[in-house]
Amino acid sequence: MGRLHWPRRVFAQLLLGQTVVTVGVTAVTAGLFLAPVSRELDRDAMQRALAIAQVTATDPDVARAAADRDPDAAQTIAERVRLASRAEFVVITDDTGIRLSHTDPARIGLRVSTDPEPALRGESVTAIQDGTLGRTARGKVPLRTADGRIVGEVSVGLSDDSIRRRLVSMAGGILLCAGAGLAAGTAATLLLARRLKRRTHNIAVADIAALLIEREAMLHGIREGMVALDPAGRIRLANDEALRLLALPDDCAGRTVDQLLPPGRLADVLTGRVEGADLPAVRDDRVLVVNRMATADGGAVTTLRDRTELESLVRELDHTRGLTEALRAQDHEHANRMHTLLGLLELGRHDQAADFLAEQSGTQAARAARIGHHVQDPHTAALLTGKAAVAEERGIRLTVTPDSHLPDALHDPRALLTVVGNLVDNAMDAASAPAAGTVEVRFRTAGTTLLVEVADSGPGIPADLRERVFEEGWSSKTAPAHRPRGLGLALVRRLVERGGGRLAVGTGPLGGARFTVELPEALRATDPLLEHA
């Protein structure tokens, strides 16, 4: 015979376990209910027997028969009472415990089988006792004459079988109710088990444990962030990479995204207020690509990829491409000048060739000198010189205003390069449409605070869009294949605000947009005596 095995499936375990529990609880409840009912029936039978005995003892004829020790009279009265009350027996004794009546006439004249002394002492007695007629519920009372003298006892017994029949008749209803409860509990257990079967996809308990272990290993082992939200928008789970990318606390579970992240595009994407695939977003200085998928229970799972390094490489590539275009433009211009110079020499116009060479050599040097005169920081000067060459190739005039001043005292030159580079690139894109125009850069200082203004002659930015231009992923230009648009100005604003600065956009003196950046503590404090030496 094969061994019984505990089922492996979750729903089967639940069904079996709940059925066993339901049957056990029903049986215990029925037993606990039947036990006091049985005691109550016994007590009721004893009280009925006592009442019959008390009524019988009030009959003067019974006391007279006991006093005269007249078994015939006693037997007649006892049988009449027994038949009328449907008792098992009615026994009348004298004052020594000798039977004067009994259902079995052969036992008349014999001493009763149970102790008659309590009744003969004047006490009323109730008990469940075993006697010559079996187990009965008994009531015994003293038998007194008119003057109060005890002359015997009256003992009445009710059959235990009649009590049991009453108990069985009541137990039927109790068991019927218990059966109905058991059926309802089993049906509820079956429905719950079937629902659990659908929810768990009929997998085994061991498989659940394995899936949990594998999920934990996968979530905390992958290099992508993952955030799971419940239908109320609270965080169910966030893996280690998500905590790092979003700078979330370890106890973020149970809190909403809006409680943990500042208002902005990232919070909107995580909560589903902004929808789409591969949505770019910025968290501090990190560039993230976010994807959100709703779950069947109304929640959502969001994945985050860190594109910070890739975005840096793309921007370096763009800068390199810009420098390459500048060099190509200079090479193209240099070739034209060389051809012109060669033609002048072949025509024998040596004086004009010398003047032309001096003029062209001074043009580029003069442009670099003008920029370097106002922009003393070498990194920013080099950036603007390269941008000016690219702008010239595109037919755009890029200038630094005569009242500009940027000393070589920057705390973080790279941050300023990011700010100026992005703003100048956007300004050149705007100034080149629909026709080539002008871009103007201005630097001003106030103590250790640096003010940067970049203006263009483009179409400008409508007032209702001046806040949206700083949102991650929003752009009025078509995105190239190698990178998403709408991150430059978002990074600039995050960089400026992280340093405690401000960034504003309005209409500039050239008719187009003007971006104004205020960078407090961007400059190192210098010695005034050295400045005027």
Short mmCIF file of C-alpha atoms in Angstrom, two decimals, residues 117-509:
data_model
loop_
_atom_site.label_atom_id
_atom_site.label_comp_id
_atom_site.label_asym_id
_atom_site.label_seq_id
_atom_site.Cartn_x
_atom_site.Cartn_y
_atom_site.Cartn_z
CA GLU A 117 -31.55 6.99 54.42
CA PRO A 118 -31.40 10.61 53.04
CA ALA A 119 -35.12 10.53 52.19
CA LEU A 120 -35.99 8.88 55.50
CA ARG A 121 -34.12 11.72 57.24
CA GLY A 122 -36.45 14.21 55.53
CA GLU A 123 -34.26 15.18 52.56
CA SER A 124 -35.33 15.39 48.89
CA VAL A 125 -32.85 13.65 46.62
CA THR A 126 -32.21 13.75 42.85
CA ALA A 127 -29.66 11.54 41.11
CA ILE A 128 -28.79 9.40 38.11
CA GLN A 129 -28.44 5.94 39.54
CA ASP A 130 -28.28 2.29 38.49
CA GLY A 131 -30.89 0.03 40.07
CA THR A 132 -32.83 -3.14 39.40
CA LEU A 133 -34.46 -1.51 36.36
CA GLY A 134 -31.22 -0.13 34.96
CA ARG A 135 -29.92 3.42 34.80
CA THR A 136 -32.59 6.01 35.61
CA ALA A 137 -33.02 9.62 36.62
CA ARG A 138 -34.45 9.50 40.13
CA GLY A 139 -36.28 11.77 42.52
CA LYS A 140 -36.81 10.72 46.16
CA VAL A 141 -38.86 12.49 48.80
CA PRO A 142 -39.86 11.61 52.41
CA LEU A 143 -43.40 10.33 52.98
CA ARG A 144 -45.06 12.05 55.92
CA THR A 145 -48.33 11.60 57.78
CA ALA A 146 -50.64 14.48 58.63
CA ASP A 147 -48.79 15.06 61.92
CA GLY A 148 -45.43 15.29 60.08
CA ARG A 149 -44.06 11.91 61.03
CA ILE A 150 -41.91 10.23 58.35
CA VAL A 151 -43.34 6.82 57.57
CA GLY A 152 -41.44 6.01 54.38
CA GLU A 153 -40.27 7.40 51.04
CA VAL A 154 -41.55 7.83 47.49
CA SER A 155 -38.97 7.11 44.74
CA VAL A 156 -39.74 7.89 41.08
CA GLY A 157 -37.48 6.95 38.21
CA LEU A 158 -37.43 8.05 34.55
CA SER A 159 -35.75 5.73 32.06
CA ASP A 160 -32.35 6.75 30.68
CA ASP A 161 -33.54 5.47 27.30
CA SER A 162 -36.21 8.17 27.13
CA ILE A 163 -33.55 10.78 27.94
CA ARG A 164 -31.33 9.44 25.21
CA ARG A 165 -34.20 9.47 22.73
CA ARG A 166 -34.75 13.16 23.48
CA LEU A 167 -31.03 13.79 23.10
CA VAL A 168 -30.93 11.94 19.78
CA SER A 169 -33.95 13.88 18.50
CA MET A 170 -32.24 17.16 19.44
CA ALA A 171 -28.86 15.99 18.18
CA GLY A 172 -30.37 15.43 14.76
CA GLY A 173 -31.15 19.14 14.42
CA ILE A 174 -27.77 20.09 15.85
CA LEU A 175 -25.92 17.79 13.48
CA LEU A 176 -28.03 19.07 10.59
CA CYS A 177 -26.97 22.65 11.37
CA ALA A 178 -23.38 21.48 11.80
CA GLY A 179 -23.59 19.70 8.45
CA ALA A 180 -24.91 22.85 6.79
CA GLY A 181 -22.07 24.85 8.31
CA LEU A 182 -19.59 22.22 7.18
CA ALA A 183 -20.98 22.30 3.65
CA ALA A 184 -20.84 26.10 3.55
CA GLY A 185 -17.28 26.10 4.92
CA THR A 186 -16.19 23.45 2.41
CA ALA A 187 -17.78 25.36 -0.47
CA ALA A 188 -16.08 28.59 0.63
CA THR A 189 -12.78 26.73 0.93
CA LEU A 190 -13.22 25.30 -2.56
CA LEU A 191 -13.93 28.75 -4.04
CA LEU A 192 -10.94 30.23 -2.23
CA ALA A 193 -8.73 27.37 -3.39
CA ARG A 194 -9.85 27.79 -7.01
CA ARG A 195 -9.19 31.54 -6.84
CA LEU A 196 -5.77 30.89 -5.33
CA LYS A 197 -5.13 28.33 -8.06
CA ARG A 198 -5.74 30.99 -10.72
CA ARG A 199 -3.66 33.59 -8.87
CA THR A 200 -0.71 31.24 -8.30
CA HIS A 201 -0.96 29.67 -11.78
CA ASN A 202 -1.17 26.22 -10.17
CA ILE A 203 2.46 26.22 -9.06
CA ALA A 204 3.90 24.15 -6.24
CA VAL A 205 5.01 25.53 -2.88
CA ALA A 206 8.60 24.57 -3.60
CA ASP A 207 8.37 26.47 -6.88
CA ILE A 208 7.17 29.59 -5.04
CA ALA A 209 10.21 29.48 -2.77
CA ALA A 210 12.49 28.99 -5.77
CA LEU A 211 10.83 31.83 -7.66
CA LEU A 212 11.25 34.13 -4.66
CA ILE A 213 14.94 33.29 -4.36
CA GLU A 214 15.47 33.75 -8.09
CA ARG A 215 13.54 37.03 -8.08
CA GLU A 216 15.63 38.43 -5.25
CA ALA A 217 18.83 37.41 -7.01
CA MET A 218 17.66 38.87 -10.31
CA LEU A 219 16.34 42.15 -8.88
CA HIS A 220 19.45 42.89 -6.88
CA GLY A 221 21.87 41.51 -9.45
CA ILE A 222 20.83 43.38 -12.60
CA ARG A 223 22.36 46.75 -13.39
CA GLU A 224 19.02 48.35 -14.24
CA GLY A 225 16.81 50.05 -11.70
CA MET A 226 13.38 48.57 -11.03
CA VAL A 227 10.55 50.15 -9.03
CA ALA A 228 7.23 48.34 -8.44
CA LEU A 229 4.17 50.39 -7.45
CA ASP A 230 0.86 49.20 -5.98
CA PRO A 231 -2.54 50.44 -7.27
CA ALA A 232 -2.44 53.33 -4.75
CA GLY A 233 0.88 54.58 -6.15
CA ARG A 234 2.94 53.39 -3.16
CA ILE A 235 6.31 51.74 -3.70
CA ARG A 236 6.14 47.99 -3.26
CA LEU A 237 9.71 47.22 -4.12
CA ALA A 238 12.83 49.01 -5.34
CA ASN A 239 16.03 47.16 -6.09
CA ASP A 240 19.52 48.33 -5.17
CA GLU A 241 20.15 50.03 -8.52
CA ALA A 242 16.88 51.99 -8.30
CA LEU A 243 17.79 53.17 -4.80
CA ARG A 244 21.13 54.39 -6.16
CA LEU A 245 19.82 56.04 -9.33
CA LEU A 246 16.89 57.76 -7.65
CA ALA A 247 18.70 58.48 -4.36
CA LEU A 248 15.86 56.82 -2.43
CA PRO A 249 16.07 55.85 1.25
CA ASP A 250 16.22 52.18 2.19
CA ASP A 251 12.80 52.42 3.88
CA CYS A 252 11.01 53.81 0.81
CA ALA A 253 8.56 50.88 0.62
CA GLY A 254 5.02 51.95 1.44
CA ARG A 255 5.58 55.61 0.51
CA THR A 256 4.42 57.33 -2.67
CA VAL A 257 6.66 58.61 -5.44
CA ASP A 258 5.52 62.19 -4.84
CA GLN A 259 6.66 61.91 -1.22
CA LEU A 260 10.15 60.80 -2.24
CA LEU A 261 10.90 62.74 -5.44
CA PRO A 262 10.61 66.45 -6.18
CA PRO A 263 7.98 67.60 -8.68
CA GLY A 264 9.11 67.16 -12.26
CA ARG A 265 9.24 64.89 -15.23
CA LEU A 266 10.82 61.96 -13.39
CA ALA A 267 8.01 61.84 -10.82
CA ASP A 268 5.43 62.26 -13.60
CA VAL A 269 6.87 59.34 -15.57
CA LEU A 270 7.06 57.04 -12.54
CA THR A 271 3.46 57.78 -11.55
CA GLY A 272 2.13 57.45 -15.10
CA ARG A 273 1.14 61.09 -15.54
CA VAL A 274 3.48 61.13 -18.56
CA GLU A 275 3.33 58.09 -20.85
CA GLY A 276 5.60 56.78 -23.54
CA ALA A 277 8.53 54.47 -24.25
CA ASP A 278 12.19 55.19 -23.44
CA LEU A 279 11.36 58.53 -21.82
CA PRO A 280 14.42 60.56 -20.81
CA ALA A 281 14.51 62.07 -17.33
CA VAL A 282 17.10 63.74 -15.12
CA ARG A 283 17.82 63.00 -11.45
CA ASP A 284 20.45 65.35 -10.05
CA ASP A 285 23.34 64.98 -12.54
CA ARG A 286 22.17 61.62 -13.89
CA VAL A 287 20.42 61.10 -17.21
CA LEU A 288 17.92 58.22 -17.02
CA VAL A 289 15.79 56.40 -19.57
CA VAL A 290 12.50 55.33 -18.02
CA ASN A 291 9.94 52.74 -19.13
CA ARG A 292 6.70 52.09 -17.26
CA MET A 293 4.36 49.11 -17.67
CA ALA A 294 1.03 48.69 -15.88
CA THR A 295 0.29 45.42 -14.07
CA ALA A 296 -2.97 43.49 -13.98
CA ASP A 297 -3.78 44.54 -10.40
CA GLY A 298 -3.67 48.26 -11.23
CA GLY A 299 -0.07 48.82 -10.16
CA ALA A 300 2.97 49.35 -12.35
CA VAL A 301 6.58 48.29 -12.82
CA THR A 302 9.11 50.91 -13.92
CA THR A 303 12.60 50.23 -15.21
CA LEU A 304 15.42 52.77 -15.21
CA ARG A 305 18.58 52.77 -17.30
CA ASP A 306 21.50 55.03 -16.51
CA ARG A 307 22.53 56.92 -19.66
CA THR A 308 24.81 59.39 -17.88
CA GLU A 309 28.07 57.99 -19.24
CA LEU A 310 26.58 57.39 -22.67
CA GLU A 311 25.16 60.91 -22.73
CA SER A 312 28.57 62.28 -21.74
CA LEU A 313 30.19 60.34 -24.57
CA VAL A 314 27.55 61.57 -27.03
CA ARG A 315 28.12 65.15 -25.93
CA GLU A 316 31.87 64.72 -26.25
CA LEU A 317 31.24 63.32 -29.70
CA ASP A 318 29.12 66.34 -30.52
CA HIS A 319 31.86 68.66 -29.28
CA THR A 320 34.43 66.71 -31.29
CA ARG A 321 32.19 66.90 -34.34
CA GLY A 322 31.84 70.62 -33.74
CA LEU A 323 35.59 71.04 -33.53
CA THR A 324 35.98 68.93 -36.65
CA GLU A 325 33.50 71.12 -38.47
CA ALA A 326 35.37 74.18 -37.24
CA LEU A 327 38.66 72.76 -38.49
CA ARG A 328 37.05 71.80 -41.78
CA ALA A 329 35.64 75.27 -42.12
CA GLN A 330 39.03 76.78 -41.35
CA ASP A 331 40.69 74.38 -43.79
CA HIS A 332 38.17 75.28 -46.49
CA GLU A 333 38.65 78.98 -45.84
CA HIS A 334 42.42 78.52 -45.69
CA ALA A 335 42.41 76.76 -49.07
CA ASN A 336 40.44 79.62 -50.62
CA ARG A 337 42.91 82.10 -49.21
CA MET A 338 45.87 80.10 -50.44
CA HIS A 339 44.36 79.98 -53.92
CA THR A 340 43.79 83.73 -53.84
CA LEU A 341 47.32 84.32 -52.59
CA LEU A 342 48.75 82.03 -55.29
CA GLY A 343 46.81 83.86 -57.98
CA LEU A 344 48.10 87.23 -56.83
CA LEU A 345 51.67 85.93 -56.87
CA GLU A 346 51.28 84.45 -60.36
CA LEU A 347 49.90 87.76 -61.58
CA GLY A 348 52.98 89.45 -60.18
CA ARG A 349 51.06 91.59 -57.72
CA HIS A 350 53.42 90.99 -54.84
CA ASP A 351 52.42 94.03 -52.80
CA GLN A 352 48.75 93.14 -52.92
CA ALA A 353 49.59 89.53 -52.00
CA ALA A 354 51.53 90.72 -48.94
CA ASP A 355 48.64 92.98 -47.84
CA PHE A 356 46.12 90.17 -48.34
CA LEU A 357 48.24 87.74 -46.27
CA ALA A 358 48.63 90.26 -43.44
CA GLU A 359 44.91 91.02 -43.43
CA GLN A 360 43.78 87.37 -43.34
CA SER A 361 46.30 86.37 -40.70
CA GLY A 362 45.12 89.17 -38.47
CA THR A 363 41.40 88.34 -38.83
CA GLN A 364 41.50 85.03 -36.98
CA ALA A 365 44.05 86.25 -34.49
CA ALA A 366 41.97 89.34 -33.86
CA ARG A 367 38.83 87.26 -33.25
CA ALA A 368 40.66 85.02 -30.77
CA ALA A 369 42.24 88.07 -29.17
CA ARG A 370 38.89 89.80 -28.78
CA ILE A 371 37.39 86.77 -27.09
CA GLY A 372 40.48 86.26 -24.90
CA HIS A 373 40.44 89.92 -23.86
CA HIS A 374 36.98 89.61 -22.32
CA VAL A 375 37.07 85.92 -21.37
CA GLN A 376 40.22 85.24 -19.37
CA ASP A 377 39.29 81.69 -18.39
CA PRO A 378 41.18 79.60 -20.98
CA HIS A 379 38.63 76.77 -21.18
CA THR A 380 35.68 79.07 -21.83
CA ALA A 381 37.72 81.18 -24.26
CA ALA A 382 38.73 78.11 -26.23
CA LEU A 383 35.11 76.89 -26.31
CA LEU A 384 33.83 80.23 -27.62
CA THR A 385 36.63 80.48 -30.19
CA GLY A 386 35.71 77.07 -31.59
CA LYS A 387 32.01 77.91 -31.53
CA ALA A 388 32.74 81.17 -33.36
CA ALA A 389 34.51 79.27 -36.15
CA VAL A 390 31.56 76.87 -36.51
CA ALA A 391 29.14 79.80 -36.44
CA GLU A 392 31.09 81.58 -39.19
CA GLU A 393 30.90 78.45 -41.35
CA ARG A 394 27.11 78.41 -40.84
CA GLY A 395 26.87 82.10 -41.65
CA ILE A 396 26.14 83.08 -38.04
CA ARG A 397 27.86 85.92 -36.25
CA LEU A 398 28.91 84.89 -32.72
CA THR A 399 30.19 87.73 -30.55
CA VAL A 400 31.11 88.44 -26.96
CA THR A 401 29.74 91.82 -25.82
CA PRO A 402 32.32 94.57 -25.21
CA ASP A 403 31.28 94.96 -21.56
CA SER A 404 31.83 91.24 -20.82
CA HIS A 405 34.34 90.16 -18.21
CA LEU A 406 35.13 86.60 -17.05
CA PRO A 407 38.25 86.30 -14.87
CA ASP A 408 40.38 83.20 -14.64
CA ALA A 409 39.00 82.37 -11.18
CA LEU A 410 36.33 79.74 -11.75
CA HIS A 411 35.70 77.12 -9.09
CA ASP A 412 34.32 74.61 -11.61
CA PRO A 413 35.22 75.43 -15.25
CA ARG A 414 33.60 72.20 -16.50
CA ALA A 415 30.21 73.21 -15.13
CA LEU A 416 30.40 76.55 -16.93
CA LEU A 417 31.44 74.81 -20.16
CA THR A 418 28.30 72.63 -19.95
CA VAL A 419 26.10 75.67 -19.33
CA VAL A 420 27.63 77.92 -22.01
CA GLY A 421 28.06 75.13 -24.56
CA ASN A 422 24.41 74.05 -24.40
CA LEU A 423 23.06 77.60 -24.45
CA VAL A 424 25.28 78.64 -27.39
CA ASP A 425 24.39 75.51 -29.39
CA ASN A 426 20.66 76.17 -28.88
CA ALA A 427 21.14 79.83 -29.76
CA MET A 428 22.97 78.98 -33.03
CA ASP A 429 20.22 76.51 -33.97
CA ALA A 430 17.63 79.22 -33.36
CA ALA A 431 19.63 81.95 -35.17
CA SER A 432 20.14 79.79 -38.26
CA ALA A 433 16.39 79.58 -38.99
CA PRO A 434 14.95 80.86 -41.21
CA ALA A 435 18.09 82.86 -42.14
CA ALA A 436 21.57 83.24 -40.67
CA GLY A 437 21.61 85.64 -37.75
CA THR A 438 23.52 86.66 -34.66
CA VAL A 439 24.36 85.11 -31.29
CA GLU A 440 25.58 87.31 -28.47
CA VAL A 441 27.27 86.13 -25.25
CA ARG A 442 27.73 88.32 -22.21
CA PHE A 443 29.61 87.70 -18.94
CA ARG A 444 29.30 89.87 -15.84
CA THR A 445 30.58 89.47 -12.29
CA ALA A 446 29.34 90.72 -8.94
CA GLY A 447 31.76 89.62 -6.22
CA THR A 448 31.89 85.84 -6.44
CA THR A 449 28.64 85.67 -8.45
CA LEU A 450 28.78 85.14 -12.21
CA LEU A 451 26.02 86.26 -14.60
CA VAL A 452 25.86 84.73 -18.07
CA GLU A 453 23.53 85.89 -20.85
CA VAL A 454 23.14 84.20 -24.23
CA ALA A 455 20.86 85.95 -26.74
CA ASP A 456 20.03 85.16 -30.37
CA SER A 457 18.20 86.74 -33.29
CA GLY A 458 15.95 83.73 -33.83
CA PRO A 459 12.16 83.58 -33.58
CA GLY A 460 12.22 83.52 -29.76
CA ILE A 461 10.25 81.36 -27.33
CA PRO A 462 6.52 82.00 -26.75
CA ALA A 463 5.61 82.93 -23.20
CA ASP A 464 3.48 79.79 -22.71
CA LEU A 465 6.45 77.54 -23.59
CA ARG A 466 9.17 79.25 -21.54
CA GLU A 467 8.78 76.76 -18.71
CA ARG A 468 8.36 73.67 -20.88
CA VAL A 469 11.71 74.16 -22.63
CA PHE A 470 13.38 73.03 -19.38
CA GLU A 471 11.43 69.76 -19.18
CA GLU A 472 13.32 66.56 -19.85
CA GLY A 473 12.45 65.11 -23.23
CA TRP A 474 10.65 68.19 -24.58
CA SER A 475 12.10 69.82 -27.68
CA SER A 476 10.83 71.75 -30.66
CA LYS A 477 13.50 70.11 -32.85
CA THR A 478 13.52 66.66 -34.43
CA ALA A 479 15.66 64.22 -32.46
CA PRO A 480 18.63 62.62 -34.26
CA ALA A 481 18.95 58.87 -34.43
CA HIS A 482 21.89 58.61 -32.04
CA ARG A 483 20.40 60.49 -29.08
CA PRO A 484 17.16 61.90 -27.66
CA ARG A 485 16.40 65.61 -27.69
CA GLY A 486 15.26 67.72 -24.75
CA LEU A 487 18.07 67.00 -22.27
CA GLY A 488 20.44 69.94 -22.74
CA LEU A 489 18.38 72.66 -21.07
CA ALA A 490 17.15 70.22 -18.41
CA LEU A 491 20.75 69.41 -17.49
CA VAL A 492 21.64 73.10 -17.49
CA ARG A 493 18.80 73.92 -15.08
CA ARG A 494 19.65 71.02 -12.77
CA LEU A 495 23.32 72.05 -12.80
CA VAL A 496 22.49 75.68 -12.08
CA GLU A 497 19.92 74.93 -9.35
CA ARG A 498 22.23 72.41 -7.68
CA GLY A 499 24.73 75.24 -7.22
CA GLY A 500 22.04 77.49 -5.77
CA GLY A 501 21.71 79.54 -8.96
CA ARG A 502 18.84 80.65 -11.16
CA LEU A 503 18.01 80.23 -14.85
CA ALA A 504 15.48 82.39 -16.70
CA VAL A 505 14.40 82.89 -20.32
CA GLY A 506 12.90 85.95 -21.94
CA THR A 507 13.17 88.18 -25.00
CA GLY A 508 16.64 89.58 -25.76
CA PRO A 509 17.92 92.73 -27.49
#
